[in-house]
Every structure is written in structure tokens, then in C-alpha cells.
């Protein structure tokens, strides 16, 4: 023990710890007479220093024995001088880290364990680390212990309660992706970590953000491995401690006063965090001014991490940082001007300043230094005209967001001039309405705004600069009034002025400033009175002799009646019921009536808007207005009895709005309806009838109204289907609709049919009888009965005669659609319908109906007769132009006839098939007998092609020898040379070759399939058995447990092994004909399939031939039987033996020659004719090896 001040040796302690162990740690506590040491045996000792009678002594006490777990890291809690009075320091806390857990103990007043915390599972080579620091949490300063082993840092907050007990609470953990070998606190918010790769990581504790990483491998850090391995004392340490010692560097790293000292093999290195000023200066040296400003601002706002060097309260810290930022801004402004390109395009200079100047403006405003911005900074940047312009434009977003109010007069003047020079008038207007312009020459600004049509800015200057709310209106009225009074249309610019005027008046009367904000409260009543007095002036200030009265109201009514009245309506809503407000309302209403009613230059729509406005005001419960009722009668006369028929819909809409707004109380109903009917205002009539619940009369209104005729169907449907109407009302509507049913059908047959099907279902036959117009009846029935029209046929209740009447009308009006309609129609009788189609000579439709009836031969004869008639026409001399059309027609008829034969041949016997196909073949071959005809020579090839088509299709149903025999017997082909029938014969032979190839391929596939199945079955039966275990699955004893002669070992294919006596005890063995049949106890008890397998095995036993070549003792067990069941189920279907027999029989029949006629209906009994016949051509499933 040394005195560092004098270098004197104070004492040598020889008995502090057991001999043969190395000292790992020795640390003083805050009490200078108390130290703690830790040796390589894992024990911890307390060293107490005393001085008695000038003699220095040391007493050692064991705090923790290494036999209970080796401690390899200790850390006493140290408090700074200013924290020595903290209540927790009296306990002299000590943290100890063993290889398995953390302990926190108190050395004073008596030894006590306050906490133990196990690590959990982690890397045994990682180093335990401990570090204390006082941290402010929830406005109280308490010690926090950080400990880690590996890549997770735990933070424990230690508190002392009022009773004197110490409580330890877990805080947020820090998860890392590297293994730590050192943990050091810099301050309460910043920690420095060293990983096993010798990289330093600076971490912000609260956000867990990694701020910086530094490589320190060049330090050549000294490790304490020799001490941990106790090499000096013979290495008598545990393997676990020696493994930890590989990375231990406890004594090589120390921290003090925010500095960290690292001991290298050749030098000592000091690491510290730069102060905030040094960090800013570092960026300035690198010429990163923008980054330096951003960093300084983060210090100013308290958002920066690892801040060192700032002290005092918040305001003092901010002031220090702000002063430094101002210095940087001056430097930045000088640099901006120096770095400006001297030559080149003006755009390059502008871009340079646009990148640089906004930074100055931003930070001056953030620091609230507008004095600096508009004095020194502005003067400095004004040296360059481009920089000055960019500076002024940078102010715009701050002005628009109201962040910049106190602009000096000089800057404001320069700003307006700059925008004027650049012709940025809209931007200038947007800025003016956000600025305090009292310091400017107001007349000059007004003149500037007026010349450049900046009306919003002009109004704002008058209002806020001079508290004048009338002059802007006078100036705008002077522009828009003359053309309106002359009846001319306004230009777009003047329309914009008029709209702004209306909005301005609305804002003034509502107490809001224009274009934004609010009028001061003390000025609101005054402004309202001034505006009202202005509007209702009898004459304008500079009135001419011929000016009409109330020019301002008249101008606004001419400009936009509806919007002006809306402004007044909103104003009336805001008025309180004081005497002056009531007088103003009545007065302006009287003026409106005088201006509009006594003049004929307003349209019906404008007059209607006025009276709609009045009706709404009069309908209010607290109404105080008075309007003469005779005026409403005059308006009614004006709207319903105009001098001309122009604007009919407009007048009707105006009157309807007037009635809906409450004006109906102003009219006599018995006078209103006749006038509306006379004027053909059917919507007015509907409105009145609906009030009186005369819904049937509304149908007449719809039918008379050419615009809304189509809506009558929805109206009738709604009345009859929606609840809320009485039975009498619905009945009256139903009767009215029945009365006008023919008119409804003429209007829209489709919609009328839908309505009739829904609501007049039982009246359909009566409607059909009463309709005289046959074409209208046809349209109605088609919409009603054709399912393609969308009506649900199930809801119709009609007799078949109505459907047949529709079919007859269809035959008359649209014969081309008869066949496709018959295919979708329902509810008609076949016999009667056949008579109708035959009457109208619709052969295809007749054939379809006969086929549907079941008379296939009759249907065929109809198609055959049609085909023959067309072929007969072909045999006569015809023009070339019609020849191709006729051939195409013949081909179409032939295709339909072949399709008829194909559809029905499956259900006919051989004789009936021949009765269909051979007459068709004969019909196609008969025209070719006239081969000498010159006409036939031209298209004989076409006929032969069609004949070949018949032969190819009939070959699927008629035996080839029969077809060939019939051809050879025909006079056309029977005489002459073979070359004449060569085409037919070769075509038949091609068909034969194709079918033979198909047959052989199918046979090969079936043979391969059967062969694979038998091979798979044989492999599964002859496979060796491999037991899963060497004990019996019932008694659970080794199968060699006893040597009784009667006891045998039974192994099943499932892998289960049993003693035969155990199986007999569970009734799993049955003796049949002197042989034992065994079943697996486990498998059968789980799937309950034992009985089925036994039954199956009994069936197999009766077979004469065994599937596998084995001795009589070889039997299938239950597992093999189950596998065979699954195999059979997988390939169930037609018997393979039956398939092979059928194929052999067919192949044998082929050898008799082509001319051998098949006997009877053998083909019908073939397995290939079975509807359920399927080929299982899927690939075989994989089997376990």
C-alpha cells in the first residue's frame, strides 16, 4: 500500500487472501479505510485499514466464498463529493458478478444481501461487466447499475424508501449485435462500449442510438488473462474462469472525469467526447457550415445526443448557443457571396443563391432575430442584386404562413417593387393580404393593386390600412354596373370582380375580414350598418340624370340574383332580433320587390329566386317580415301565363322551388292547379296532387309530360309495392294503370311487361284479348314470355294458349328467331305448336319440336325433305350468282341434319340407325347420278365433299362393311372403274387406320397399368419385415425373455413385434383349419378395422390360385390385406380381365375382313359403351421403399 503523494510504502499485506491465488481486483470504497479485493479463487474479501499507536494494521474478512460460485468482477458504488450526502451512500453498496449471477450487497451498517439476479443462458466465454452511475429518473437522482455478459446490457435502478429498505427495479434493456468486454459511463445519458473485436461504440442510453463507432486495435490493449489463469501460482483456477480470462481487460481500462484511459502494450491512450463547441468547430474546419448550423440548432433545442460542455439553466444555454449560431451565420453569408460564380448564365447565379440564402432566413427566424435578418444580413446580401431578389422571394412562404409579421418598411417596399419588376402579381397579392401595410404609402399601394387587378389586396389595404369598407365597393360597382345596366354580358375579368364583390359583402355583413381573418369586434356593428346603408342607397354618389333608383341592389340582382339573395339569407340568419335589424330586413325586402316586380327586364328565374327567398323567410317561425299577398298572385300569373312559351322548364322549376320553400301558403290551391294544368306545369300538378293524396291523378301528369313519361313505370311500381299507402290509394292507382295499359305498352313494351308481371299477373289474359294492335301484342308477349328479356317466368300464371299465340305472332313478324326462342320458351303444347310451325312452313322449328316430342324419324324426314328440295333446285339450271349461296345453304342444312342423327343415334338400335343414316347418304348421292348434266359438273366436287362428310360421321354408328356394301351397290359407284370410288374408300381406310392405332395404344396402356399393379402388389407381399423395437408391444419385455417352446415371435409389416402368447391373451389370433391367423393388436385397436380384414382374408382364402408364389404356410397378415384393399380401391373401375377379354374379342373380329357384317347388337353390350367406363391414366403413386 503506497502513499501516492510522497511515494512512500505504507504497508505490505501478506494475509489478505489465501495463498496460491492471484489478485484479480482491489478497489477502495468511498470510505478510505475500507477496500475490497477479489482473487482468482472466486472469493471476495473486505480489507479494513486501521492505525493504532502509530502501527498500521489490516483486517481481512471473507464476504463471498468462491466455493459458492466464482466472482470475477466487483464494483463498489462511488459517489461524487456533491452526492456524498445522498441517503444511499451510507450502505456502502457493492456489486459482484459471478459466472452465474449478479449480487448487490450492503457493507454497512451490517453486511446484507439486497439483490441477486441470475444471468440465464449465455456464452461461457463472455466477460461479466459491472458499472455504477447516478442517473436522474422521475425528478430524483439515484444510482443505476449496468451489468452485462455477452450482447445484452441490463440496467437496474436502486432506490431507498422511507423505511430504509433498498429496492432494485429493472429498466429498459439494451440489445446489441456484438460481444462486450468493457462498459463505461461517460455521463448519465451516454455510455461507451468496447466489443471483442476492439471497436468502441458510443451509445445514447435513453434512445439506444449508436452515435459513433471507432476502431482502436492500434492501441494494442493489454488483457488480464495471466491473472485470471493464475499463471504465477501454477494455474490452479477453474476452466470456466480461465475461459473468461481470455477476454478480460478490467485493469487496462479506467474512467475519470469524462475521460477513458486505455492501457496499451507500448502507450496509454485517452478517449473523451468533444464538447458541443468543439463538435461545431470540427464541422466548420471541414467547411460544412450547413451541417454545423443544424448541429448547433439541435443543441439549442435540446435534441442532440452526448452533449458535453453546456451548463446552467435552459435559457442561459440557449443564449450561448444562439450567439455562436449568429457568428456562423455571418460567416455563412460572407461565404455565400464569395462563392458566387463570377461569370456564366444568370440562372446559375440564381440557383446558387436559392441553395444558400434560405438557410440564413430559416435560422434567423428560428432564432427570432428578425432585427439581424432585416438589418445586417439584408444589407450584406443587397450588395448582390441577384442575392437580394432571392432573399426577398424567400420571405414569401413565411409571410403566407403568418410566421413573419414585423417586416421593416424598406424591405416591404423593396419586396413589392421586386414582385412588380418580375411581374409576379399573384404572389404579390398573396403577400400583401398577410402584411402590416400601415408603414407604406397606402395610396401608392392601392394604385398599384388597381392597375394590376389585385382586387383582394386593394380591399385589404382599404380595410386594414384606413378602416374604409365602402370605397372598395364603390370602385368595383363603377366597373361592373354600366355593362349590366346596358344588358351586355360581362367579360371574364368583370365576372371575377362581381364574384369578389359578393363575397366581400357577405364577409362584411358576417363580421369577417376579407379575404381572411376577422374584423375587430368593436368595428363589426359599424361595418354592418355602413354596408347596409351603402347597398340601399337611392342613388350612387356620381349619379347621372337617367340612373334608376337603388342602383347597387339592381346591379347585384342583375349580376347573380341567386347568390345575392343567398348572401342576404345568411345575413338574416346572423341578425339578432333587435329593432334596427328588423327594420333593415323589411327595408331591403321592400327594395327588392320594388326593383324586381316593377321592372320587366328580369327573367322568370330571377323573379322566382326572389319569391323563393321571400317564401323561405316568411315560413320561419320567428318571421317579422311583411309581404303583400297580391304580389305572390302577380308572380303566379307571371310564371303561369307568359306572353310566350319560352323558358317553360325554367318557369316550372322556379314555381316548384317557390312552393317547396313554403310559398304554397301564399296561394289559393283551387286556383293554382287549373293554372298549372293550363301552363302544362305537370310537376306542379304532381306536387299539389301528392299533398292531397290523389296519386291516381299523378299518373296522368306523368303520361302528359313528354320529359318524364318513362318515369311513370317506377312511380306506379313504388305506389303499389312500398308500404305507407292505404288500400284505397293503391286500388285507385291500380285501376288507373289498367285503364291506361295500352298507352303504357306503347310507351315501353319492356317496362310495361315487367310492371304487368309484377302487379297485374291475373289480368294478363284479359289484356291480351283486349289488345287490338297485333304488332303491339307481339312486342308485349315477347317482353313478357321470352326469358332472355329478364322477367322471372315462375311468377307468371298464364295458360299455354297465350304462349302459342305469341309463337304464332313470332312466326309472322320474326320467323328467323322462332327456333332459338322455342329453345328457351316454356309452357307450350307440342302438338299445337308443331301445327303452327308447319302452317308457316318453318321446317327447322318443326324438326326441333318433333325431336323434342320423341318422334326422331319424323324430325329427320322434315330435315331430309328440306335437303332434297334444295338439292333438286341445284340440279336445274341456275345463275352463277346464286350458286354459291345455294351450296352454302345446302351445307348448313346438311350439318343440322347430321347433328340431329348424331344426337339420337346413341339411343337407337342398329336397324333404326340405318333408317336414319342411309336415306341421308342416298339423298346426297342421288344428284351425282346426273353426272352428264353440265350444271352438276361445276359443283360435283362440292357434292362429293359433302357426301364424304356424311360417311365420316355415320362411320361412328354404322359398321364400315355395311357402308361399303351400300356404296358398291349404288348405280353411280357400282358401275365403272375403281378410281371413281377411290376417294370414298381411301377416306374410310384412313378412318380405320386411325381407330386401329388408337385401339392398340389403349391396349398397351391397360396392359402396362395392370402389369404395374401386379408388380406393386407382389413387392408389397414379399417385402421383408423390419421390427421397430426389440420388445413386445403388449408386455413391454424383451422378446428373448423366456424360452418356452410354445412361445413364438410374431412380427407384422407395420413394424410391431409381439409374443404369440401375448397376442392370444388379447384375442388377436384365430385358428382356422389348423393354421393360426394373427392380427396386429395396436393397429386393430386404433383403427377398428380388424373384423373387415379378417372377412377379407376369409374371402381370399377361398381363391384357388394364390397371388404370391409361396408355401401353404405363407399367409397375408392384416397390414398386407389392408394395403391390398387400398390398392384395389385406388384402381377400382372396370375389371382389367373384362377389358382384355373385350380387346381380344375385338382384335379377333378384325381378322375376318372388312366385308364381314357385325351380328346383332354386340357393340351395345361392350364395356366401352358403358357410360361409367373410365381410363385411369394418372401416373402411379409413389410407394415407400
Short mmCIF file of N, CA, C and O in Angstrom, two decimals, residues 692-735:
data_model
loop_
_atom_site.label_atom_id
_atom_site.label_comp_id
_atom_site.label_asym_id
_atom_site.label_seq_id
_atom_site.Cartn_x
_atom_site.Cartn_y
_atom_site.Cartn_z
N UNK A 692 -102.57 16.21 -51.61
CA UNK A 692 -103.97 15.81 -51.38
C UNK A 692 -104.16 14.29 -51.48
O UNK A 692 -105.30 13.81 -51.46
N UNK A 693 -103.04 13.54 -51.66
CA UNK A 693 -103.08 12.06 -51.75
C UNK A 693 -103.89 11.58 -52.95
O UNK A 693 -104.48 10.50 -52.90
N UNK A 694 -103.92 12.36 -54.02
CA UNK A 694 -104.60 11.93 -55.25
C UNK A 694 -103.56 11.31 -56.17
O UNK A 694 -103.19 11.86 -57.21
N UNK A 695 -103.11 10.11 -55.79
CA UNK A 695 -101.99 9.50 -56.51
C UNK A 695 -102.38 9.04 -57.91
O UNK A 695 -101.54 8.98 -58.80
N UNK A 696 -103.65 8.67 -58.10
CA UNK A 696 -104.07 8.21 -59.43
C UNK A 696 -103.98 9.33 -60.46
O UNK A 696 -103.67 9.09 -61.63
N UNK A 697 -104.23 10.57 -60.03
CA UNK A 697 -104.15 11.68 -60.98
C UNK A 697 -102.70 12.00 -61.37
O UNK A 697 -102.46 12.59 -62.43
N UNK A 698 -101.77 11.60 -60.50
CA UNK A 698 -100.36 11.85 -60.83
C UNK A 698 -99.94 11.03 -62.05
O UNK A 698 -99.06 11.45 -62.81
N UNK A 699 -100.57 9.85 -62.25
CA UNK A 699 -100.25 9.04 -63.43
C UNK A 699 -100.54 9.83 -64.70
O UNK A 699 -99.76 9.81 -65.67
N UNK A 700 -101.67 10.57 -64.71
CA UNK A 700 -101.99 11.43 -65.88
C UNK A 700 -100.91 12.49 -66.08
O UNK A 700 -100.54 12.81 -67.21
N UNK A 701 -100.39 13.03 -64.95
CA UNK A 701 -99.33 14.05 -65.06
C UNK A 701 -98.10 13.48 -65.75
O UNK A 701 -97.50 14.13 -66.62
N UNK A 702 -97.70 12.27 -65.37
CA UNK A 702 -96.52 11.63 -65.99
C UNK A 702 -96.77 11.36 -67.47
O UNK A 702 -95.89 11.60 -68.32
N UNK A 703 -97.96 10.85 -67.80
CA UNK A 703 -98.23 10.46 -69.19
C UNK A 703 -98.31 11.68 -70.10
O UNK A 703 -98.00 11.59 -71.29
N UNK A 704 -98.73 12.82 -69.55
CA UNK A 704 -98.83 14.03 -70.38
C UNK A 704 -97.49 14.76 -70.50
O UNK A 704 -97.31 15.55 -71.42
N UNK A 705 -96.60 14.50 -69.54
CA UNK A 705 -95.33 15.22 -69.52
C UNK A 705 -94.35 14.53 -70.46
O UNK A 705 -93.90 13.42 -70.21
N UNK A 706 -94.00 15.16 -71.58
CA UNK A 706 -93.10 14.47 -72.54
C UNK A 706 -91.70 14.22 -71.96
O UNK A 706 -91.01 13.32 -72.41
N UNK A 707 -91.29 15.01 -71.00
CA UNK A 707 -89.94 14.86 -70.43
C UNK A 707 -89.86 13.67 -69.48
O UNK A 707 -88.86 12.97 -69.41
N UNK A 708 -90.96 13.39 -68.74
CA UNK A 708 -90.89 12.40 -67.66
C UNK A 708 -91.81 11.21 -67.91
O UNK A 708 -92.19 10.51 -66.96
N UNK A 709 -92.18 10.95 -69.16
CA UNK A 709 -93.09 9.83 -69.45
C UNK A 709 -92.55 8.51 -68.94
O UNK A 709 -93.27 7.71 -68.35
N UNK A 710 -91.26 8.27 -69.20
CA UNK A 710 -90.67 6.97 -68.86
C UNK A 710 -90.69 6.70 -67.35
O UNK A 710 -90.61 5.54 -66.92
N UNK A 711 -90.79 7.75 -66.53
CA UNK A 711 -90.74 7.57 -65.08
C UNK A 711 -92.05 7.05 -64.50
O UNK A 711 -92.12 6.74 -63.31
N UNK A 712 -93.11 6.97 -65.33
CA UNK A 712 -94.42 6.54 -64.82
C UNK A 712 -94.38 5.11 -64.32
O UNK A 712 -95.07 4.74 -63.36
N UNK A 713 -93.54 4.27 -64.94
CA UNK A 713 -93.48 2.86 -64.53
C UNK A 713 -92.92 2.73 -63.11
O UNK A 713 -93.48 2.00 -62.27
N UNK A 714 -91.83 3.46 -62.83
CA UNK A 714 -91.27 3.42 -61.47
C UNK A 714 -92.25 3.97 -60.46
O UNK A 714 -92.36 3.47 -59.33
N UNK A 715 -92.99 5.03 -60.86
CA UNK A 715 -93.95 5.63 -59.92
C UNK A 715 -95.05 4.64 -59.55
O UNK A 715 -95.37 4.45 -58.37
N UNK A 716 -95.65 3.98 -60.58
CA UNK A 716 -96.72 3.01 -60.31
C UNK A 716 -96.19 1.86 -59.46
O UNK A 716 -96.85 1.43 -58.50
N UNK A 717 -94.99 1.37 -59.80
CA UNK A 717 -94.40 0.25 -59.04
C UNK A 717 -94.18 0.65 -57.57
O UNK A 717 -94.49 -0.12 -56.66
N UNK A 718 -93.69 1.87 -57.34
CA UNK A 718 -93.43 2.31 -55.96
C UNK A 718 -94.72 2.44 -55.16
O UNK A 718 -94.78 2.03 -54.00
N UNK A 719 -95.75 3.00 -55.76
CA UNK A 719 -97.03 3.15 -55.04
C UNK A 719 -97.60 1.79 -54.67
O UNK A 719 -98.10 1.58 -53.56
N UNK A 720 -97.53 0.83 -55.62
CA UNK A 720 -98.16 -0.48 -55.39
C UNK A 720 -97.33 -1.39 -54.49
O UNK A 720 -97.86 -2.36 -53.95
N UNK A 721 -96.04 -1.13 -54.34
CA UNK A 721 -95.19 -2.06 -53.59
C UNK A 721 -94.65 -1.50 -52.29
O UNK A 721 -94.40 -2.26 -51.35
N UNK A 722 -94.47 -0.18 -52.19
CA UNK A 722 -93.88 0.39 -50.97
C UNK A 722 -94.96 0.56 -49.92
O UNK A 722 -96.04 1.11 -50.21
N UNK A 723 -94.73 0.12 -48.68
CA UNK A 723 -95.73 0.33 -47.62
C UNK A 723 -95.85 1.81 -47.27
O UNK A 723 -94.95 2.60 -47.51
N UNK A 724 -96.99 2.17 -46.70
CA UNK A 724 -97.22 3.56 -46.32
C UNK A 724 -98.40 4.17 -47.04
O UNK A 724 -98.82 5.29 -46.72
N UNK A 725 -98.92 3.46 -48.04
CA UNK A 725 -100.11 3.94 -48.76
C UNK A 725 -101.30 3.06 -48.37
O UNK A 725 -101.16 1.85 -48.18
N UNK A 726 -102.50 3.67 -48.29
CA UNK A 726 -103.69 2.91 -47.90
C UNK A 726 -104.15 2.01 -49.04
O UNK A 726 -103.75 2.17 -50.20
N UNK A 727 -105.01 1.04 -48.69
CA UNK A 727 -105.52 0.10 -49.70
C UNK A 727 -106.34 0.85 -50.75
O UNK A 727 -106.29 0.51 -51.95
N UNK A 728 -107.10 1.85 -50.35
CA UNK A 728 -107.92 2.61 -51.32
C UNK A 728 -107.03 3.37 -52.29
O UNK A 728 -107.30 3.41 -53.50
N UNK A 729 -105.91 3.96 -51.78
CA UNK A 729 -105.00 4.69 -52.66
C UNK A 729 -104.34 3.74 -53.66
O UNK A 729 -104.24 4.06 -54.86
N UNK A 730 -103.92 2.58 -53.18
CA UNK A 730 -103.30 1.61 -54.08
C UNK A 730 -104.30 1.11 -55.11
O UNK A 730 -103.95 0.94 -56.29
N UNK A 731 -105.55 0.90 -54.70
CA UNK A 731 -106.58 0.41 -55.63
C UNK A 731 -106.86 1.44 -56.72
O UNK A 731 -107.02 1.09 -57.89
N UNK A 732 -106.90 2.72 -56.34
CA UNK A 732 -107.17 3.77 -57.34
C UNK A 732 -106.03 3.83 -58.36
O UNK A 732 -106.26 3.99 -59.57
N UNK A 733 -104.79 3.70 -57.88
CA UNK A 733 -103.63 3.71 -58.80
C UNK A 733 -103.68 2.48 -59.70
O UNK A 733 -103.42 2.57 -60.91
N UNK A 734 -104.04 1.31 -59.13
CA UNK A 734 -104.12 0.07 -59.92
C UNK A 734 -105.16 0.20 -61.04
O UNK A 734 -104.91 -0.18 -62.19
N UNK A 735 -106.31 0.74 -60.70
CA UNK A 735 -107.38 0.91 -61.71
C UNK A 735 -106.96 1.91 -62.79
O UNK A 735 -107.23 1.69 -63.98
#
